[in-house]
Coordinates of C-alpha atoms in Angstrom, one line a residue:
M1 CA 0.0 0.0 0.0
T2 CA 1.5 3.3 -1.1
L3 CA 2.3 6.5 0.7
P4 CA 2.5 9.9 -1.0
R5 CA 5.9 11.2 -1.9
L6 CA 6.1 14.9 -1.2
A7 CA 9.3 15.6 -3.1
L8 CA 11.9 13.7 -5.1
A9 CA 15.2 14.8 -6.4
P10 CA 15.3 14.9 -10.2
L11 CA 15.8 11.5 -11.6
A12 CA 19.5 10.8 -12.0
A13 CA 20.9 9.2 -15.1
A14 CA 21.9 5.6 -14.8
L15 CA 22.6 2.7 -17.2
M16 CA 20.3 -0.4 -16.9
A17 CA 21.0 -3.9 -18.0
G18 CA 19.2 -5.1 -21.1
S19 CA 15.7 -6.5 -20.8
A20 CA 14.7 -10.1 -21.2
A21 CA 13.7 -11.4 -24.6
A22 CA 10.1 -10.5 -25.6
Q23 CA 7.5 -13.2 -25.5
Q24 CA 4.1 -13.2 -27.2
P25 CA 1.2 -13.8 -24.8
A26 CA -0.7 -17.0 -24.8
P27 CA -3.1 -18.5 -22.2
A28 CA -1.1 -20.5 -19.7
P29 CA -2.2 -24.1 -19.6
R30 CA -3.3 -25.3 -16.2
G31 CA -1.2 -27.9 -14.5
S32 CA -0.8 -29.5 -11.1
A33 CA -1.5 -28.1 -7.7
D34 CA 0.9 -25.8 -5.8
S35 CA 3.6 -27.7 -4.0
Y36 CA 5.1 -24.7 -2.1
A37 CA 6.1 -25.4 1.5
L38 CA 6.2 -22.6 4.1
P39 CA 9.6 -22.1 5.8
A40 CA 9.8 -24.0 9.1
T41 CA 8.1 -21.8 11.7
P42 CA 7.9 -22.8 15.4
A43 CA 4.6 -22.7 17.2
P44 CA 3.6 -19.1 18.0
A45 CA 3.4 -17.6 21.5
P46 CA 1.3 -14.6 22.6
I47 CA 3.2 -11.4 23.4
S48 CA 3.8 -11.6 27.1
A49 CA 2.3 -9.5 29.8
R50 CA 5.9 -8.6 30.8
E51 CA 6.6 -7.1 27.3
F52 CA 3.5 -5.0 27.5
A53 CA 4.5 -3.9 31.0
E54 CA 7.9 -2.9 29.7
R55 CA 6.3 -0.8 27.0
R56 CA 4.2 1.1 29.5
R57 CA 7.2 1.7 31.7
A58 CA 9.1 3.0 28.8
L59 CA 6.3 5.4 27.8
A60 CA 5.9 6.6 31.5
A61 CA 9.6 7.3 31.6
T62 CA 9.0 10.0 28.8
M63 CA 6.4 11.7 31.0
G64 CA 6.8 14.2 33.9
D65 CA 4.3 14.2 36.8
G66 CA 0.7 13.9 35.6
V67 CA -1.9 11.5 34.5
L68 CA -2.1 9.7 31.1
V69 CA -5.6 8.7 30.0
A70 CA -5.7 6.4 27.0
L71 CA -9.0 5.1 25.5
G72 CA -9.5 2.0 23.5
E73 CA -11.8 1.8 20.5
V74 CA -15.5 2.1 21.1
E75 CA -18.1 -0.5 20.0
S76 CA -20.0 0.0 16.8
D77 CA -21.8 -2.2 14.3
A78 CA -18.6 -2.5 12.2
P79 CA -16.2 -5.4 12.8
F80 CA -14.2 -4.4 15.9
A81 CA -10.5 -3.3 15.4
Q82 CA -8.7 -2.0 18.4
N83 CA -6.7 1.2 17.9
S84 CA -3.0 0.5 17.6
P85 CA -1.7 2.6 20.5
F86 CA -4.0 1.0 23.0
R87 CA -3.3 -2.5 21.8
W88 CA 0.4 -1.8 21.9
L89 CA 0.2 -0.7 25.5
T90 CA -2.2 -3.3 26.9
G91 CA -2.9 -6.2 24.5
V92 CA -6.6 -5.7 25.2
N93 CA -8.7 -6.4 22.1
E94 CA -12.2 -5.6 23.1
P95 CA -14.2 -2.3 23.0
G96 CA -14.8 0.2 25.7
A97 CA -11.6 -0.1 27.6
A98 CA -9.4 2.6 29.1
L99 CA -5.9 2.8 30.6
V100 CA -4.9 5.3 33.3
I101 CA -1.2 5.8 34.2
S102 CA -0.5 8.2 37.0
K103 CA 3.0 9.5 37.7
R104 CA 3.9 11.6 40.8
G105 CA 7.3 12.2 42.3
G106 CA 8.7 9.4 40.2
T107 CA 6.1 6.8 41.4
V108 CA 4.0 5.3 38.7
S109 CA 0.7 3.6 39.1
E110 CA -1.6 2.2 36.5
R111 CA -5.1 0.8 36.2
L112 CA -7.1 -0.7 33.4
Y113 CA -10.9 -0.2 32.9
V114 CA -13.0 -2.6 30.9
P115 CA -16.8 -3.1 30.6
A116 CA -18.4 -5.2 33.3
R117 CA -19.6 -8.7 32.5
N118 CA -23.2 -8.6 31.5
P119 CA -24.7 -12.0 30.7
A120 CA -27.7 -10.6 29.0
R121 CA -25.5 -8.5 26.7
E122 CA -23.1 -11.4 26.1
V123 CA -25.9 -13.4 24.6
W124 CA -25.7 -11.0 21.7
D125 CA -22.1 -10.0 21.6
G126 CA -20.2 -12.9 23.2
P127 CA -18.2 -13.1 26.5
R128 CA -16.2 -10.1 27.7
L129 CA -13.1 -10.0 30.0
G130 CA -14.6 -8.2 32.9
A131 CA -12.2 -6.8 35.5
E132 CA -11.0 -10.2 36.8
G133 CA -10.3 -11.4 33.3
A134 CA -8.5 -8.2 32.4
L135 CA -6.2 -8.6 35.4
R136 CA -5.5 -12.3 34.5
L137 CA -4.7 -11.3 30.9
T138 CA -2.6 -8.2 31.5
G139 CA -1.4 -8.2 35.1
I140 CA -2.7 -4.6 35.4
P141 CA -5.0 -3.8 38.4
S142 CA -8.4 -3.6 36.8
S143 CA -11.8 -2.1 37.4
T144 CA -15.1 -1.9 35.5
A145 CA -15.4 1.0 33.0
D146 CA -18.4 2.5 34.9
S147 CA -16.0 3.4 37.7
L148 CA -13.6 5.4 35.5
D149 CA -14.9 8.8 36.2
A150 CA -15.1 8.4 39.9
Q151 CA -11.5 7.0 40.2
L152 CA -10.1 9.7 37.9
Q153 CA -11.4 12.5 40.2
P154 CA -8.8 12.3 42.9
L155 CA -6.0 11.8 40.4
L156 CA -6.9 14.7 38.1
S157 CA -7.8 17.0 41.0
A158 CA -4.2 16.7 42.2
A159 CA -2.5 17.0 38.8
T160 CA -1.6 19.9 36.5
T161 CA -0.7 17.9 33.4
L162 CA -3.0 15.6 31.5
Y163 CA -1.2 13.2 29.0
T164 CA -3.0 11.8 26.1
L165 CA -2.6 9.7 23.0
A166 CA -5.4 11.6 21.3
P167 CA -4.1 14.8 19.6
V168 CA -6.1 17.8 20.6
G169 CA -5.1 21.5 20.3
S170 CA -5.4 23.9 23.2
D171 CA -8.8 25.0 22.0
G172 CA -9.8 21.8 20.4
S173 CA -9.4 23.3 16.9
R174 CA -6.8 20.9 15.5
A175 CA -9.5 18.8 14.0
R176 CA -12.9 19.8 12.8
F177 CA -14.5 16.6 14.0
L178 CA -13.2 15.0 17.2
R179 CA -13.0 11.3 17.8
P180 CA -14.6 9.9 20.9
D181 CA -11.3 9.8 22.8
Q182 CA -10.6 13.4 21.8
Q183 CA -14.0 14.4 23.0
F184 CA -13.4 12.7 26.3
I185 CA -10.1 14.6 26.8
Q186 CA -11.9 17.9 26.1
Q187 CA -14.5 17.0 28.7
L188 CA -11.8 16.3 31.3
R189 CA -10.1 19.7 30.6
A190 CA -13.4 21.5 31.1
R191 CA -14.2 19.6 34.3
Y192 CA -10.7 20.1 35.8
P193 CA -9.5 23.6 35.3
N194 CA -6.4 22.9 37.3
L195 CA -5.1 20.9 34.3
T196 CA -3.1 23.7 32.8
Q197 CA -1.2 21.5 30.4
V198 CA -2.4 18.8 28.0
R199 CA 0.4 16.9 26.3
D200 CA 0.2 14.4 23.5
V201 CA 2.7 11.6 24.0
S202 CA 1.9 9.9 20.7
A203 CA 5.3 10.9 19.2
A204 CA 7.1 9.2 22.2
A205 CA 5.0 6.1 21.7
F206 CA 5.7 6.0 18.0
G207 CA 9.4 6.3 18.7
L208 CA 9.2 3.3 21.0
R209 CA 7.4 1.4 18.3
A210 CA 9.9 2.2 15.6
T211 CA 11.8 -1.0 16.1
K212 CA 10.1 -4.3 16.7
S213 CA 10.7 -6.9 19.4
P214 CA 11.3 -10.6 18.5
A215 CA 7.7 -11.4 19.5
E216 CA 6.4 -8.6 17.2
L217 CA 8.6 -9.7 14.3
D218 CA 7.2 -13.2 14.8
M219 CA 3.6 -12.0 14.4
I220 CA 4.6 -9.9 11.3
R221 CA 6.3 -12.9 9.8
R222 CA 3.2 -15.0 10.2
A223 CA 1.1 -12.2 8.6
V224 CA 3.5 -12.0 5.7
Y225 CA 3.5 -15.8 5.2
I226 CA -0.3 -15.9 5.1
T227 CA -0.4 -12.9 2.7
A228 CA 2.1 -14.7 0.4
L229 CA -0.1 -17.8 0.4
A230 CA -3.0 -15.5 -0.6
Q231 CA -0.9 -14.1 -3.5
R232 CA -0.1 -17.6 -4.6
E233 CA -3.7 -18.7 -4.6
A234 CA -4.7 -15.6 -6.5
M235 CA -2.1 -16.2 -9.2
R236 CA -3.4 -19.7 -9.7
A237 CA -7.0 -18.6 -9.9
T238 CA -6.8 -15.5 -12.1
E239 CA -7.9 -15.8 -15.7
P240 CA -9.6 -13.7 -18.4
G241 CA -13.3 -13.1 -17.9
M242 CA -13.2 -13.2 -14.1
N243 CA -14.2 -10.2 -12.1
E244 CA -11.9 -8.4 -9.7
F245 CA -14.2 -9.1 -6.8
E246 CA -13.6 -12.9 -7.3
V247 CA -9.9 -12.4 -6.7
H248 CA -10.6 -10.0 -3.9
A249 CA -12.9 -12.6 -2.2
L250 CA -10.3 -15.4 -2.6
I251 CA -7.6 -13.2 -1.1
E252 CA -9.5 -12.2 2.0
G253 CA -11.0 -15.7 2.4
T254 CA -7.4 -17.1 2.4
F255 CA -6.6 -14.6 5.2
R256 CA -9.4 -15.9 7.4
R257 CA -8.8 -19.5 6.4
Y258 CA -5.3 -19.3 8.0
G259 CA -6.2 -17.4 11.1
A260 CA -5.7 -13.8 10.2
E261 CA -8.1 -11.4 12.0
R262 CA -8.9 -9.4 9.0
P263 CA -7.2 -7.5 6.2
G264 CA -4.7 -5.0 7.6
F265 CA -6.0 -2.4 5.2
G266 CA -8.5 -2.3 2.3
S267 CA -7.4 -4.8 -0.2
I268 CA -6.4 -3.3 -3.6
V269 CA -7.3 -5.5 -6.6
G270 CA -7.2 -3.6 -9.8
S271 CA -6.9 -4.7 -13.5
G272 CA -6.3 -2.9 -16.8
P273 CA -6.8 0.8 -16.3
N274 CA -7.4 0.2 -12.6
S275 CA -3.9 -1.2 -12.2
T276 CA -2.7 2.4 -12.6
T277 CA -4.8 3.8 -9.7
L278 CA -2.7 3.6 -6.5
H279 CA -5.5 3.0 -4.0
Y280 CA -8.2 1.5 -6.2
R281 CA -10.9 0.0 -4.0
A282 CA -14.0 -0.9 -6.0
A283 CA -12.8 -4.3 -7.2
D284 CA -15.7 -4.8 -9.6
R285 CA -14.3 -4.9 -13.1
F286 CA -14.3 -7.8 -15.5
M287 CA -10.7 -8.6 -16.4
Q288 CA -9.5 -9.3 -20.0
A289 CA -6.5 -11.0 -21.6
G290 CA -3.6 -8.7 -22.2
E291 CA -4.2 -6.7 -19.1
M292 CA -2.2 -6.4 -15.8
L293 CA -3.7 -7.1 -12.4
V294 CA -2.2 -5.4 -9.3
M295 CA -2.9 -7.0 -5.9
D296 CA -1.8 -4.9 -3.0
I297 CA -2.9 -6.8 0.1
G298 CA -1.9 -7.6 3.7
A299 CA -3.3 -10.0 6.3
S300 CA -3.5 -8.8 10.0
Y301 CA -2.3 -11.5 12.3
N302 CA -2.9 -10.9 16.0
G303 CA -3.0 -7.2 15.2
Y304 CA 0.2 -7.1 13.1
T305 CA -0.1 -6.5 9.4
A306 CA 1.8 -7.4 6.3
D307 CA 1.8 -5.4 3.0
L308 CA 2.7 -7.3 -0.1
T309 CA 2.0 -6.3 -3.7
R310 CA 2.3 -8.4 -6.9
S311 CA 1.5 -7.4 -10.4
I312 CA 0.5 -10.2 -12.8
P313 CA -0.7 -10.7 -16.4
V314 CA -4.4 -11.6 -16.4
N315 CA -4.0 -14.5 -18.9
G316 CA -0.8 -15.8 -17.3
R317 CA 1.7 -14.6 -19.9
F318 CA 3.4 -11.2 -20.0
T319 CA 3.2 -9.3 -23.2
P320 CA 6.4 -7.8 -24.5
E321 CA 5.2 -4.3 -23.2
Q322 CA 4.2 -5.7 -19.8
R323 CA 7.5 -7.5 -19.6
E324 CA 9.5 -4.3 -20.3
I325 CA 7.7 -2.3 -17.6
Y326 CA 7.8 -5.1 -15.1
S327 CA 11.5 -5.7 -15.6
I328 CA 12.3 -2.0 -14.9
V329 CA 10.3 -2.1 -11.6
L330 CA 11.8 -5.3 -10.5
E331 CA 15.4 -4.1 -11.2
S332 CA 14.5 -0.9 -9.3
Q333 CA 13.4 -2.9 -6.3
K334 CA 16.6 -5.0 -6.3
A335 CA 18.7 -1.8 -6.4
A336 CA 16.8 -0.4 -3.4
E337 CA 17.3 -3.7 -1.5
H338 CA 21.1 -3.3 -2.1
E339 CA 21.0 0.0 -0.2
A340 CA 19.0 -1.3 2.8
R341 CA 21.5 -2.0 5.5
P342 CA 21.9 -1.1 9.2
G343 CA 22.3 2.6 9.6
A344 CA 21.2 3.5 6.1
P345 CA 18.4 6.1 5.8
L346 CA 15.2 5.4 3.8
G347 CA 16.2 8.2 1.5
A348 CA 19.1 6.2 0.2
V349 CA 16.8 3.3 -0.7
L350 CA 14.5 5.8 -2.5
Q351 CA 17.3 7.3 -4.5
A352 CA 18.6 3.9 -5.6
A353 CA 15.1 2.9 -6.8
V354 CA 14.6 6.3 -8.6
R355 CA 17.8 6.0 -10.5
V356 CA 16.9 2.7 -12.0
L357 CA 13.3 3.7 -12.7
G358 CA 14.5 6.9 -14.4
A359 CA 16.9 5.1 -16.6
G360 CA 14.4 2.4 -17.5
M361 CA 11.6 4.9 -18.3
A362 CA 13.9 6.9 -20.5
R363 CA 15.0 3.8 -22.3
V364 CA 11.4 2.8 -23.3
G365 CA 10.5 6.4 -24.1
L366 CA 8.1 7.3 -21.3
I367 CA 10.3 10.2 -20.3
E368 CA 12.9 12.1 -22.3
S369 CA 15.8 11.4 -20.0
A370 CA 16.4 10.3 -16.4
D371 CA 16.6 13.9 -15.2
A372 CA 14.2 15.5 -17.6
M373 CA 11.6 18.1 -16.3
Y374 CA 8.2 19.4 -17.3
D375 CA 6.3 22.5 -16.5
C376 CA 4.0 22.0 -13.5
D377 CA 2.0 24.0 -11.0
Q378 CA 2.6 23.7 -7.3
G379 CA 1.1 25.9 -4.6
G380 CA -0.4 28.2 -7.2
R381 CA 2.9 28.9 -9.0
R382 CA 4.5 27.6 -12.1
T383 CA 7.6 25.6 -11.6
E384 CA 9.4 22.5 -12.9
C385 CA 8.8 18.8 -11.9
P386 CA 10.6 15.6 -12.8
Q387 CA 9.0 13.8 -15.7
G388 CA 9.5 10.5 -13.8
Q389 CA 6.9 11.6 -11.2
L390 CA 4.3 11.4 -13.9
F391 CA 4.7 7.6 -13.7
F392 CA 6.1 7.0 -10.1
M393 CA 4.5 9.4 -7.7
H394 CA 4.7 7.8 -4.3
G395 CA 7.3 6.9 -1.6
I396 CA 9.5 3.8 -1.7
G397 CA 8.4 2.2 1.5
Y398 CA 7.5 2.5 5.2
G399 CA 7.4 0.6 8.4
I400 CA 4.9 -2.2 9.1
G401 CA 3.6 -3.4 12.4
L402 CA 0.3 -2.8 14.2
D403 CA -0.5 -0.3 11.5
V404 CA 0.2 -0.8 7.8
H405 CA 2.1 2.5 7.9
D406 CA 3.9 2.0 11.2
P407 CA 6.7 4.0 12.8
E408 CA 10.1 3.0 11.4
A409 CA 13.7 3.7 12.6
S410 CA 14.8 4.8 9.1
Y411 CA 12.5 7.8 9.2
P412 CA 14.3 11.0 10.0
N413 CA 12.2 11.7 13.1
Y414 CA 12.9 8.2 14.6
G415 CA 16.7 8.0 14.2
G416 CA 17.1 8.2 10.4
G417 CA 18.7 4.7 9.9
F418 CA 17.6 1.1 9.7
R419 CA 18.3 -0.8 12.9
V420 CA 18.0 -4.4 14.0
G421 CA 14.3 -4.8 14.6
S422 CA 13.3 -2.7 11.6
A423 CA 10.3 -4.1 9.7
F424 CA 9.5 -2.3 6.5
T425 CA 8.4 -2.4 2.8
I426 CA 10.1 -1.5 -0.5
E427 CA 7.6 -0.8 -3.3
P428 CA 8.6 0.8 -6.5
G429 CA 6.1 1.1 -9.4
I430 CA 5.3 2.5 -12.8
Y431 CA 1.8 3.5 -13.7
V432 CA 1.0 4.4 -17.3
R433 CA -2.3 6.1 -17.2
G434 CA -3.9 6.8 -20.6
D435 CA -4.6 10.4 -19.7
V436 CA -1.3 11.1 -17.9
L437 CA -0.5 14.0 -20.3
D438 CA -3.9 15.5 -20.6
Y439 CA -3.8 17.7 -17.5
L440 CA -0.4 19.2 -17.8
P441 CA -0.3 23.0 -17.9
D442 CA -0.6 24.2 -21.5
T443 CA 2.8 25.6 -22.2
P444 CA 5.0 25.4 -25.3
R445 CA 7.4 23.0 -23.5
N446 CA 4.6 20.7 -22.4
R447 CA 2.9 20.7 -25.9
A448 CA 6.2 19.5 -27.4
L449 CA 6.6 17.0 -24.6
R450 CA 3.1 15.5 -25.3
A451 CA 4.0 15.0 -29.0
R452 CA 7.3 13.3 -28.1
L453 CA 5.9 11.0 -25.4
A454 CA 2.6 10.1 -27.1
P455 CA 3.9 7.0 -28.9
A456 CA 5.3 5.5 -25.7
I457 CA 2.1 6.3 -23.8
A458 CA 0.1 4.6 -26.4
R459 CA 2.4 1.5 -26.4
Y460 CA 2.3 1.1 -22.6
R461 CA -1.2 2.5 -21.9
N462 CA -3.0 1.1 -18.9
I463 CA 0.0 -0.9 -17.7
G464 CA 0.4 -0.6 -14.0
V465 CA 3.1 -2.4 -12.1
R466 CA 3.9 -2.3 -8.4
I467 CA 6.2 -4.8 -6.7
E468 CA 6.2 -4.6 -2.9
D469 CA 8.0 -6.9 -0.4
D470 CA 8.3 -7.0 3.4
Y471 CA 11.7 -7.0 5.0
F472 CA 13.3 -7.3 8.4
M473 CA 16.7 -5.9 9.3
G474 CA 18.5 -8.5 11.4
E475 CA 22.0 -9.1 12.9
N476 CA 23.0 -10.6 9.6
G477 CA 21.5 -7.9 7.4
L478 CA 18.4 -7.7 5.2
E479 CA 15.8 -10.5 5.1
R480 CA 13.1 -10.5 2.5
V481 CA 10.4 -12.2 4.5
S482 CA 7.9 -12.3 1.7
A483 CA 10.1 -14.4 -0.7
G484 CA 7.3 -17.0 -0.8
A485 CA 5.3 -14.8 -3.1
P486 CA 6.7 -15.3 -6.7
R487 CA 8.1 -12.1 -8.2
E488 CA 10.4 -13.1 -11.1
I489 CA 8.6 -13.2 -14.4
A490 CA 9.3 -16.9 -14.9
E491 CA 8.1 -17.7 -11.3
I492 CA 4.8 -15.8 -11.8
E493 CA 4.1 -17.5 -15.1
A494 CA 4.8 -20.9 -13.6
Q495 CA 2.6 -20.2 -10.6
M496 CA -0.3 -19.0 -12.9
A497 CA 0.0 -22.3 -14.9
L498 CA -0.9 -24.3 -11.8
D499 CA -4.4 -25.7 -11.1
S500 CA -6.8 -23.8 -8.9
G501 CA -9.3 -25.6 -6.7
W502 CA -11.1 -22.3 -6.4
N503 CA -11.9 -22.2 -10.2
R504 CA -13.2 -25.8 -10.2
E505 CA -16.1 -24.7 -8.1
R506 CA -16.6 -21.3 -9.7
R507 CA -20.1 -20.5 -11.1
P508 CA -19.5 -18.1 -14.0
E509 CA -23.2 -17.7 -14.7
V510 CA -23.7 -16.1 -11.3
V511 CA -20.7 -13.8 -11.7
E512 CA -22.1 -12.7 -15.0
W513 CA -25.2 -11.3 -13.3
Y514 CA -23.1 -8.4 -12.3
R515 CA -22.9 -7.1 -15.8
G516 CA -26.6 -6.5 -15.7
I517 CA -26.7 -4.4 -12.5
D518 CA -23.6 -2.2 -13.0
P519 CA -24.1 0.3 -15.9
A520 CA -20.3 0.9 -16.0
T521 CA -19.6 -2.8 -16.8
P522 CA -19.4 -3.6 -20.5

């Protein structure tokens, strides 16, 4: 899943190795079942109460005297997902909980609040922890949530500083609409005028989350392995005439089949022109031979999410044009991997990827040269922008963990270099939108550019390729944890030639109903 890239240095010139021989597309014959075996993985263990306690102690050490009030996610009709700061601090994964940490004179106390057991309600929603269950699970002294206000009164009356993980400005104006936890903090400020300072410790918590413990890496690894299995299943099943929602359903069904809680983010399954839309969500287009399919997906396992993208030819064979673009992106990713080492900043990884992308796009005629510019408008003024950003417009990667865009040690504000315990993605891409040149400012320079690039745009039109893998930085260097998902052209074509049990039970006549209800579907 991509993140915006606010600025890139102009694409630097670089030579690129020659492309693989062109190959005419043909439907891949279906063969045997997938014989892939997962790497040996010991039985998982839950993250210990001791580790959660260490996290809370580390966060409290960043605070002065005062009271931290952290709220978990509230209950709604949507499937429940705990907010990541609360889950990281407590491990509690049910709605309506709260954590209070009080610090005074160097002495720290803490208490957890959870909804009381209610047998009548549990008939509808299932059993809850209750205060006793919360104590057993976390080791934190626990009370029922209905006692929170009363037990906060003596703590807040004696404090001058309220700490929060819910960003709120001094007058509540930082956000137009406040979340429930932000509203609660505002209510406390109004009720206790002695609270002269409200401090958000989110940045401190994010800094502590920027490297992952062995237990966290184990959960991420399992999420990645499950996501790789889903990619493999999708490759085997995809064929012309299917709808994107069939692949979407197979992917998310595979997540649940192997124990993932849910997708870690909205699954992106886009074919043809949709493959060039970074965060395409609809997943309702019928796919055709000769098109690319981008699958940007990630399972969430015990709260920790993977993020793994593969781009495949719908009919199982890359066209010469698809092969050219795919080869550039893959070479770019490998160049970026080479720069990912302990102490290296994420920017070095980005620049390595950009050099190869620029050289490759220039070679196939999508841009004039690796450092070529065009006239653009930014902030209401005319300036110059790299031509390469017309086709690669996002960042190169980010941390993964409890959030799909998690804090990462290689970010400048968290240390600026990869460390042992870093968990992150690398995701270069090229997206050739058919209308990419239509919205450029109308200048003589841009008019000439349109004429020069038009043949290449027509040749590679609607080809979108993103390749994203998940990595750990360990004592011995970089590990590509997602290696189980095929990424070489020959590997993808071989995987797509395998038999799919999913397709044996497919009912195409039911899928075809969708053409009649969606006016946008041909």
